[in-house]
Amino acid sequence: MQKLARCLGALLAVLAAVLLATPAVAQGSGETVNGTLTYQDAPVAGVTISVASADGTEIGTAQTAADGTWAVPVPGPGDYSVTLDAATLPPTAPGVVRETIETTVNPQQRKVVLFRIGAPETGGEQPSPSESAPSEGESEAPGGTESGSGAESEAGQDLTATGGNNQLLQLFVSGLRFGLILGLAGLGLSLVFGTTGLTNFSHGELIVFGAVAALLLNQAGVPILLAAVLATILSALFGWGQDRGFWRPLRKKPTGLIALMIISIGVSLILRYLTQFIIGGGRETYDEYTYQDPISIGPVSITPRDLIIMGICVVLLAAVALALTRTRMGKATRAVADNPALAAASGINVDRVITVVWTVGTGLAGLSGIFFGMIQGVDYLMGMRILLLVFAATVLGGLGTAWGAMVGALVVGIFIEVSAYVVPSELKTAGVLVVLILILLVRPQGILGRRERVG
Amino acid sequence: MDWGNILELSLRELIGVQAIVFALAAIGINVQFGYTGLLNFGQAAFAAVGGYGIAVIVTTYDMSFWLGLVVGVVGAIILALLLGIPTLRLRADYLAIVTIAASEIVRLVGRSASGRDIFGGSDGITGFSRAFYDLNPFTEPFSFGPFEFRERVLWVLVVGWSLVAICTLVVWLLMRSPWGRVLKGIREDEDAVRSLGKNVYAYKMQSLVIGGVIGALAGIVYSLFQGAMQPDVYATNFTFFAYAILILGGAATVFGPVLGAAIMWFSFQFIDLALRGAIQQDYIPSWLMDSNDVGAVRFMLTGVVLVLLLVFRPQGILGDRREIALDAR
C-alpha cells in the first residue's frame, strides 16, 4: 500500500510536470478562429467561412482545405461572429445546422468553432440528435459560446434566480430546499436497497415519471396542483405495478443482485428515451408556479412556492420517519432491511413489505420530481443528473438506512449550493461527487451506516 | 425503400469505427467485469482520459503526438489507481457508484468553461490528428464489392482492428495463464482465493488498470477518427452501451465483446435507416413518430435488449451458462 502510494505520487508528479509545462511561446498574440468541417465522417473542402468582428467589420475569410480544416487569424481577443456560406457547400450536403456562430476569443487562444452539417435549425431549443456521436442524444448545437452549454444546466439551477442581500445565507437556504427535495427523492432508493439489496439505476427515471405525468396532465388542461396530486398517485401505482409485474418475478426466478443492477440500467434506458420520445428533447415547464416574486424573511428572500415545497417535504419526511418507528408496517420494513430471512421466519410477509416500500418510495420520488420540475423545468435527462446526486446522498448517509438518506440528502443539497460560493457553478456537481469519493475513503459505511454493512 | 442501400450501409457498420471503439471499451470491461467481477461503470472516463491525453498534449501544448499517446495511457493508469484505492476493498456496488461518479467528474471538468483554455470546454478540442493521418500509407480508396472505403477511414479501420486483435490476443493469453485463473477465482469466491494466500486487492487493481488502459485506447481511436475530442460523447451512456455489447456477445468470453460490438452497430444502423426510410415513405404515421424520434427509439431498443438478455440469456451469444460473472459479489 505504501509502495503503491509512492508510485502514485511519482506518477502524479510526472503528469503535473507535463501538464504544467508552458506551451511553446506563441508567435505574436496568435489568436485565431479555426475548425474542421466534416460531413458523414469525411472532410468537406472548398467551403467559404468568414469571420466578422462584433461591430460587423469583416476580418477575413478562409476556405476549408482538403482535410476540412480552416483557420482565420483575428487581430486580438474579443467577440466575433463566424459565418459559413451555405451556398459553397457541396450539393450532397443538406445544409448547415446554424450558419452563424457567435464566439468569444480569449488572449492567445486558438478558438475552435465547429459547424455541423445537417438540416438547418428550425428554431426551438430542441437539441438535434447528432449523427456521429455514438452514445448521446444530447449532443448540443455547435455554438462556440457560453450559451451553448445551456443545453445541460446543473441540477439545482433555478430558473427563478433569487437575489439576496446575504449571499451565503441565501445559498444555504436554496441548499436546504434542494436537500429536502433530494431527501424525498432518495428515500425510495435507500429503502428498496435496504429491503431487496437492489442498487436501482432506474430510480432517476422514477423521479422523472412524476414530473412528466404532471406535465402531461397539465398540458391536457388539468390545473397544476391537481395534476401534481394525480401524478403522485400515478407514480405510486407505477411503483406498485413495477414491483408486482417485474421485480418480484425476477426475485423469484431467482436473479443475482448484479444482474438485477444491470437490468435496472436497461429499464432506465427504456424509460429515459421513452420520455424523450414523448416530450421531446427540449425543456418544458408547467403553466403555473414557474415564477413567483420572492418575499423577504429577515436577510433571506424566498418565493412562497419554495416555502410550501419545503414545508411539504419536511412533513412527508417526518411522516415516513414516524411510520418507520411507530407503525407495524414500519417496524416490519426495518426488520426486513435488517435480515429478510429472519423477518420471514418471525411471520412478516416480506413480499408485502417490499411492495409497500416500492409503492411509497416511487410515489415520493414522483412527487420530488414534480418539485424539481417546478423549480428547474422538466427534461428527459433530469433523472440522470439527479440520480448521481441521490446516489451521493444515500451513500453519504449510509446505503440502506432511511435516516442516512435524509441526512445525506441535506448534506449534499447544502454542500452543492454553498459550494457555488467558491466553485464555478457548472462544477458544483463534480465537487459533490469528489466529496463522495473522499468520504468513502475514510468512512465507507456512510455517516449513519453501521460498520458491518460493508463487505 | 432501398433495401440494398440500407443493407450495404449497415454492413459497413459491422466493421466500422464505432464497432472498433465499442469493441475495445467492451474488452476492457470484460477484463474487469467478465473475468474479475469488478463493476466498473466508468469506462467512459477511461476513454475520455485517453482522448484528452492526445488532444490536450498535441493541440493545447503543441507537443508530440507520441507523447500524447503515452499521456493518454498513463492517465488511464492513474485514474484506475485513484478509483481503485478507495473502493476495491469495499462491496461491488460501491465501486459501481464511485466509477460512475468519476466518469461524470471527468466529463463535467472537461466541458467546464473554467477549464476551456486546456480542455476546450463543451466544444471540445480539434486539430490533433494530423500526425496520425500523416502516417497513413494508403493513398487511394479501397474497393471491395459494393463497399468503398476512403483512405482516411481505411487507415483508422486498419489501425483500429489491429488494436482490437492485439487486445483480444492479450486477453486470451492472460486469461489462460495462472494469473488469469486467479482473477476468475476472485470472481467466483474472493475469500477462497484470499485463503490461498493471494493478494486479492493487488489482483483486482491490476485487472482494473488493464481494463482501463484498453478503455483509453477506445477513446484514442475514436477521437483520432473524429479529429475532435468532445466531452459529451463520453457520458454514462457510453459505458452502458459497452456493457450491453459485452453482455450481448457474452461476458467472460474472448470474442464476446468483438462479436457483440459488430452485431450491435450493424443492428443499430439497420434499425435507424429502416425506421427513417419507413417514416419517409409514410409507412409509419407521422403522429406516431418522426425522424427526430429515431434516436430515442434506438436507445429504447438497447434497453429492451439489455433487459431481455439478462432475464433470458445472461450468458449472451458465446457465453457458457456455468461461467458467468453476473452472480458474483
Short mmCIF file of N, CA, C and O in Angstrom, two decimals, chain A residues 201 258 261-262 265, chain B residues 24-34 36-47 76 79-80 83-84 87-88 91-104 204-205 207-216 236 238-244 246 329:
data_model
loop_
_atom_site.label_atom_id
_atom_site.label_comp_id
_atom_site.label_asym_id
_atom_site.label_seq_id
_atom_site.Cartn_x
_atom_site.Cartn_y
_atom_site.Cartn_z
N PHE A 201 -30.60 1.60 -10.67
CA PHE A 201 -30.15 2.67 -11.54
C PHE A 201 -31.30 3.34 -12.28
O PHE A 201 -31.09 4.33 -12.96
N ILE A 258 -26.27 -8.50 -9.07
CA ILE A 258 -25.58 -7.71 -10.08
C ILE A 258 -26.34 -7.75 -11.39
O ILE A 258 -26.47 -6.75 -12.08
N MET A 261 -28.98 -5.30 -11.06
CA MET A 261 -28.47 -3.93 -11.19
C MET A 261 -28.36 -3.55 -12.67
O MET A 261 -28.78 -2.46 -13.09
N ILE A 262 -27.84 -4.48 -13.49
CA ILE A 262 -27.69 -4.17 -14.91
C ILE A 262 -29.06 -4.13 -15.59
O ILE A 262 -29.31 -3.32 -16.48
N ILE A 265 -30.35 -0.81 -15.25
CA ILE A 265 -29.80 0.13 -16.24
C ILE A 265 -30.62 0.06 -17.53
O ILE A 265 -30.96 1.09 -18.12
N LEU B 24 -13.33 -2.25 -28.20
CA LEU B 24 -12.22 -2.00 -27.27
C LEU B 24 -12.75 -1.70 -25.87
O LEU B 24 -12.29 -2.28 -24.88
N ALA B 25 -13.74 -0.80 -25.80
CA ALA B 25 -14.29 -0.47 -24.48
C ALA B 25 -14.84 -1.72 -23.80
O ALA B 25 -14.65 -1.93 -22.60
N ALA B 26 -15.51 -2.58 -24.59
CA ALA B 26 -16.11 -3.78 -24.00
C ALA B 26 -15.04 -4.81 -23.62
O ALA B 26 -15.21 -5.53 -22.64
N ILE B 27 -13.94 -4.87 -24.38
CA ILE B 27 -12.86 -5.79 -24.00
C ILE B 27 -12.32 -5.38 -22.62
O ILE B 27 -12.06 -6.21 -21.75
N GLY B 28 -12.16 -4.06 -22.44
CA GLY B 28 -11.70 -3.56 -21.15
C GLY B 28 -12.65 -3.96 -20.03
O GLY B 28 -12.24 -4.46 -18.98
N ILE B 29 -13.94 -3.76 -20.26
CA ILE B 29 -14.92 -4.12 -19.24
C ILE B 29 -14.92 -5.62 -19.02
O ILE B 29 -15.14 -6.10 -17.90
N ASN B 30 -14.66 -6.36 -20.10
CA ASN B 30 -14.65 -7.81 -19.98
C ASN B 30 -13.57 -8.27 -18.99
O ASN B 30 -13.80 -9.16 -18.17
N VAL B 31 -12.39 -7.63 -19.07
CA VAL B 31 -11.32 -7.98 -18.13
C VAL B 31 -11.79 -7.69 -16.71
O VAL B 31 -11.65 -8.52 -15.80
N GLN B 32 -12.39 -6.49 -16.52
CA GLN B 32 -12.75 -6.08 -15.17
C GLN B 32 -13.98 -6.81 -14.66
O GLN B 32 -13.99 -7.36 -13.56
N PHE B 33 -15.03 -6.80 -15.47
CA PHE B 33 -16.31 -7.33 -15.01
C PHE B 33 -16.45 -8.81 -15.34
O PHE B 33 -16.77 -9.62 -14.47
N GLY B 34 -16.17 -9.16 -16.59
CA GLY B 34 -16.37 -10.53 -17.01
C GLY B 34 -15.46 -11.50 -16.27
O GLY B 34 -15.91 -12.54 -15.81
N THR B 36 -13.07 -10.61 -13.64
CA THR B 36 -12.74 -10.36 -12.24
C THR B 36 -13.97 -10.06 -11.40
O THR B 36 -13.90 -10.10 -10.18
N GLY B 37 -15.09 -9.70 -12.05
CA GLY B 37 -16.30 -9.40 -11.30
C GLY B 37 -16.33 -7.99 -10.75
O GLY B 37 -17.11 -7.69 -9.86
N LEU B 38 -15.46 -7.09 -11.28
CA LEU B 38 -15.48 -5.71 -10.82
C LEU B 38 -16.48 -4.91 -11.63
O LEU B 38 -16.44 -4.93 -12.86
N LEU B 39 -17.36 -4.19 -10.95
CA LEU B 39 -18.36 -3.41 -11.68
C LEU B 39 -17.82 -2.02 -11.98
O LEU B 39 -18.04 -1.09 -11.22
N ASN B 40 -17.12 -1.89 -13.09
CA ASN B 40 -16.62 -0.57 -13.47
C ASN B 40 -17.66 0.10 -14.35
O ASN B 40 -17.83 -0.25 -15.51
N PHE B 41 -18.39 1.07 -13.79
CA PHE B 41 -19.36 1.81 -14.58
C PHE B 41 -18.78 3.13 -15.08
O PHE B 41 -19.51 4.03 -15.43
N GLY B 42 -17.46 3.22 -15.08
CA GLY B 42 -16.84 4.47 -15.50
C GLY B 42 -15.93 4.29 -16.70
O GLY B 42 -14.97 5.03 -16.84
N GLN B 43 -16.23 3.31 -17.55
CA GLN B 43 -15.36 3.10 -18.71
C GLN B 43 -15.30 4.37 -19.57
O GLN B 43 -14.28 4.64 -20.18
N ALA B 44 -16.39 5.15 -19.59
CA ALA B 44 -16.38 6.39 -20.35
C ALA B 44 -15.27 7.32 -19.88
O ALA B 44 -14.64 8.00 -20.68
N ALA B 45 -15.00 7.32 -18.57
CA ALA B 45 -13.95 8.19 -18.06
C ALA B 45 -12.59 7.77 -18.58
O ALA B 45 -11.77 8.60 -18.95
N PHE B 46 -12.35 6.45 -18.64
CA PHE B 46 -11.06 5.98 -19.15
C PHE B 46 -10.91 6.36 -20.62
O PHE B 46 -9.84 6.82 -21.04
N ALA B 47 -11.98 6.17 -21.39
CA ALA B 47 -11.93 6.55 -22.81
C ALA B 47 -11.69 8.05 -22.94
O ALA B 47 -10.88 8.49 -23.76
N ALA B 76 -4.89 6.95 -17.93
CA ALA B 76 -5.85 5.90 -17.60
C ALA B 76 -5.35 5.06 -16.43
O ALA B 76 -6.13 4.67 -15.55
N LEU B 79 -5.90 7.06 -13.31
CA LEU B 79 -7.33 7.07 -12.97
C LEU B 79 -7.73 5.76 -12.30
O LEU B 79 -8.44 5.74 -11.29
N ALA B 80 -7.24 4.65 -12.85
CA ALA B 80 -7.58 3.34 -12.28
C ALA B 80 -7.08 3.24 -10.85
O ALA B 80 -7.79 2.77 -9.96
N LEU B 83 -9.22 5.41 -8.53
CA LEU B 83 -10.54 4.85 -8.25
C LEU B 83 -10.42 3.59 -7.43
O LEU B 83 -11.26 3.31 -6.57
N GLY B 84 -9.40 2.81 -7.69
CA GLY B 84 -9.29 1.51 -7.05
C GLY B 84 -8.91 1.59 -5.60
O GLY B 84 -9.43 0.84 -4.78
N THR B 87 -11.90 2.00 -3.27
CA THR B 87 -13.12 1.21 -3.41
C THR B 87 -12.92 -0.29 -3.56
O THR B 87 -13.85 -1.04 -3.36
N LEU B 88 -11.71 -0.72 -3.91
CA LEU B 88 -11.59 -2.14 -4.23
C LEU B 88 -11.74 -3.03 -3.00
O LEU B 88 -11.97 -4.21 -3.10
N ARG B 91 -17.64 -3.31 -1.10
CA ARG B 91 -18.55 -4.15 -1.83
C ARG B 91 -18.67 -3.67 -3.27
O ARG B 91 -18.40 -2.50 -3.58
N ALA B 92 -19.15 -4.56 -4.16
CA ALA B 92 -19.15 -4.27 -5.59
C ALA B 92 -19.92 -3.00 -5.92
O ALA B 92 -19.50 -2.22 -6.77
N ASP B 93 -21.06 -2.76 -5.27
CA ASP B 93 -21.86 -1.61 -5.69
C ASP B 93 -21.20 -0.28 -5.34
O ASP B 93 -21.49 0.73 -5.96
N TYR B 94 -20.27 -0.29 -4.36
CA TYR B 94 -19.55 0.95 -4.09
C TYR B 94 -18.65 1.30 -5.26
O TYR B 94 -18.57 2.45 -5.67
N LEU B 95 -17.96 0.29 -5.80
CA LEU B 95 -17.11 0.56 -6.96
C LEU B 95 -17.98 1.08 -8.09
O LEU B 95 -17.61 2.04 -8.79
N ALA B 96 -19.17 0.50 -8.27
CA ALA B 96 -20.07 0.95 -9.34
C ALA B 96 -20.40 2.42 -9.19
O ALA B 96 -20.29 3.20 -10.13
N ILE B 97 -20.77 2.83 -7.97
CA ILE B 97 -21.20 4.21 -7.77
C ILE B 97 -20.01 5.17 -7.90
O ILE B 97 -20.11 6.22 -8.51
N VAL B 98 -18.86 4.76 -7.35
CA VAL B 98 -17.70 5.65 -7.42
C VAL B 98 -17.24 5.81 -8.87
O VAL B 98 -16.91 6.92 -9.31
N THR B 99 -17.24 4.71 -9.64
CA THR B 99 -16.75 4.84 -11.01
C THR B 99 -17.72 5.67 -11.85
O THR B 99 -17.29 6.47 -12.67
N ILE B 100 -19.02 5.50 -11.63
CA ILE B 100 -19.96 6.29 -12.43
C ILE B 100 -19.84 7.77 -12.03
O ILE B 100 -19.90 8.66 -12.88
N ALA B 101 -19.59 8.02 -10.75
CA ALA B 101 -19.38 9.39 -10.32
C ALA B 101 -18.12 9.96 -10.97
O ALA B 101 -18.11 11.09 -11.46
N ALA B 102 -17.06 9.14 -11.01
CA ALA B 102 -15.80 9.62 -11.59
C ALA B 102 -15.98 9.95 -13.06
O ALA B 102 -15.42 10.92 -13.57
N SER B 103 -16.79 9.14 -13.77
CA SER B 103 -16.91 9.42 -15.20
C SER B 103 -17.65 10.73 -15.41
O SER B 103 -17.34 11.48 -16.34
N GLU B 104 -18.59 11.06 -14.52
CA GLU B 104 -19.24 12.36 -14.66
C GLU B 104 -18.30 13.50 -14.26
O GLU B 104 -18.35 14.57 -14.84
N LYS B 204 -7.05 -7.38 -8.12
CA LYS B 204 -8.16 -6.56 -8.60
C LYS B 204 -7.64 -5.26 -9.20
O LYS B 204 -8.12 -4.81 -10.24
N MET B 205 -6.63 -4.68 -8.55
CA MET B 205 -6.08 -3.43 -9.04
C MET B 205 -5.48 -3.62 -10.42
O MET B 205 -5.67 -2.81 -11.33
N SER B 207 -6.26 -5.82 -12.61
CA SER B 207 -7.34 -6.01 -13.58
C SER B 207 -7.98 -4.68 -13.95
O SER B 207 -8.25 -4.40 -15.12
N LEU B 208 -8.19 -3.81 -12.94
CA LEU B 208 -8.79 -2.50 -13.19
C LEU B 208 -7.90 -1.68 -14.11
O LEU B 208 -8.37 -1.01 -15.04
N VAL B 209 -6.59 -1.73 -13.87
CA VAL B 209 -5.66 -0.94 -14.68
C VAL B 209 -5.65 -1.45 -16.12
O VAL B 209 -5.75 -0.66 -17.07
N ILE B 210 -5.56 -2.78 -16.31
CA ILE B 210 -5.50 -3.30 -17.67
C ILE B 210 -6.77 -2.96 -18.44
O ILE B 210 -6.74 -2.47 -19.57
N GLY B 211 -7.92 -3.18 -17.80
CA GLY B 211 -9.18 -2.84 -18.46
C GLY B 211 -9.28 -1.36 -18.77
O GLY B 211 -9.78 -0.96 -19.83
N GLY B 212 -8.78 -0.53 -17.85
CA GLY B 212 -8.83 0.91 -18.06
C GLY B 212 -7.97 1.36 -19.23
O GLY B 212 -8.37 2.21 -20.02
N VAL B 213 -6.78 0.76 -19.35
CA VAL B 213 -5.90 1.13 -20.46
C VAL B 213 -6.55 0.75 -21.80
O VAL B 213 -6.52 1.53 -22.76
N ILE B 214 -7.18 -0.42 -21.85
CA ILE B 214 -7.86 -0.80 -23.09
C ILE B 214 -9.00 0.18 -23.38
O ILE B 214 -9.23 0.57 -24.53
N GLY B 215 -9.68 0.62 -22.31
CA GLY B 215 -10.72 1.63 -22.49
C GLY B 215 -10.15 2.93 -23.04
O GLY B 215 -10.76 3.58 -23.89
N ALA B 216 -8.96 3.32 -22.57
CA ALA B 216 -8.34 4.54 -23.06
C ALA B 216 -8.03 4.42 -24.55
O ALA B 216 -8.18 5.38 -25.31
N THR B 236 -22.41 8.83 -19.45
CA THR B 236 -22.57 7.49 -18.88
C THR B 236 -23.15 6.50 -19.89
O THR B 236 -22.92 5.30 -19.76
N PHE B 238 -22.18 5.91 -22.79
CA PHE B 238 -21.05 5.23 -23.44
C PHE B 238 -20.76 3.93 -22.69
O PHE B 238 -20.63 2.86 -23.28
N THR B 239 -20.67 4.03 -21.35
CA THR B 239 -20.39 2.85 -20.53
C THR B 239 -21.52 1.83 -20.63
O THR B 239 -21.27 0.63 -20.79
N PHE B 240 -22.75 2.31 -20.53
CA PHE B 240 -23.88 1.39 -20.54
C PHE B 240 -23.94 0.64 -21.87
O PHE B 240 -24.27 -0.54 -21.91
N PHE B 241 -23.61 1.33 -22.95
CA PHE B 241 -23.56 0.69 -24.25
C PHE B 241 -22.55 -0.42 -24.27
O PHE B 241 -22.81 -1.51 -24.76
N ALA B 242 -21.36 -0.11 -23.74
CA ALA B 242 -20.30 -1.12 -23.74
C ALA B 242 -20.75 -2.34 -22.94
O ALA B 242 -20.48 -3.48 -23.32
N TYR B 243 -21.48 -2.10 -21.85
CA TYR B 243 -21.99 -3.23 -21.07
C TYR B 243 -22.99 -4.04 -21.88
O TYR B 243 -22.95 -5.27 -21.89
N ALA B 244 -23.90 -3.33 -22.57
CA ALA B 244 -24.89 -4.04 -23.38
C ALA B 244 -24.18 -4.90 -24.42
O ALA B 244 -24.54 -6.07 -24.65
N LEU B 246 -21.09 -6.10 -24.30
CA LEU B 246 -20.38 -7.22 -23.67
C LEU B 246 -21.36 -8.33 -23.32
O LEU B 246 -21.07 -9.52 -23.55
N ARG B 329 -20.11 -11.39 -6.32
CA ARG B 329 -20.47 -10.44 -5.28
C ARG B 329 -20.83 -9.07 -5.80
O ARG B 329 -20.35 -8.55 -6.70
#
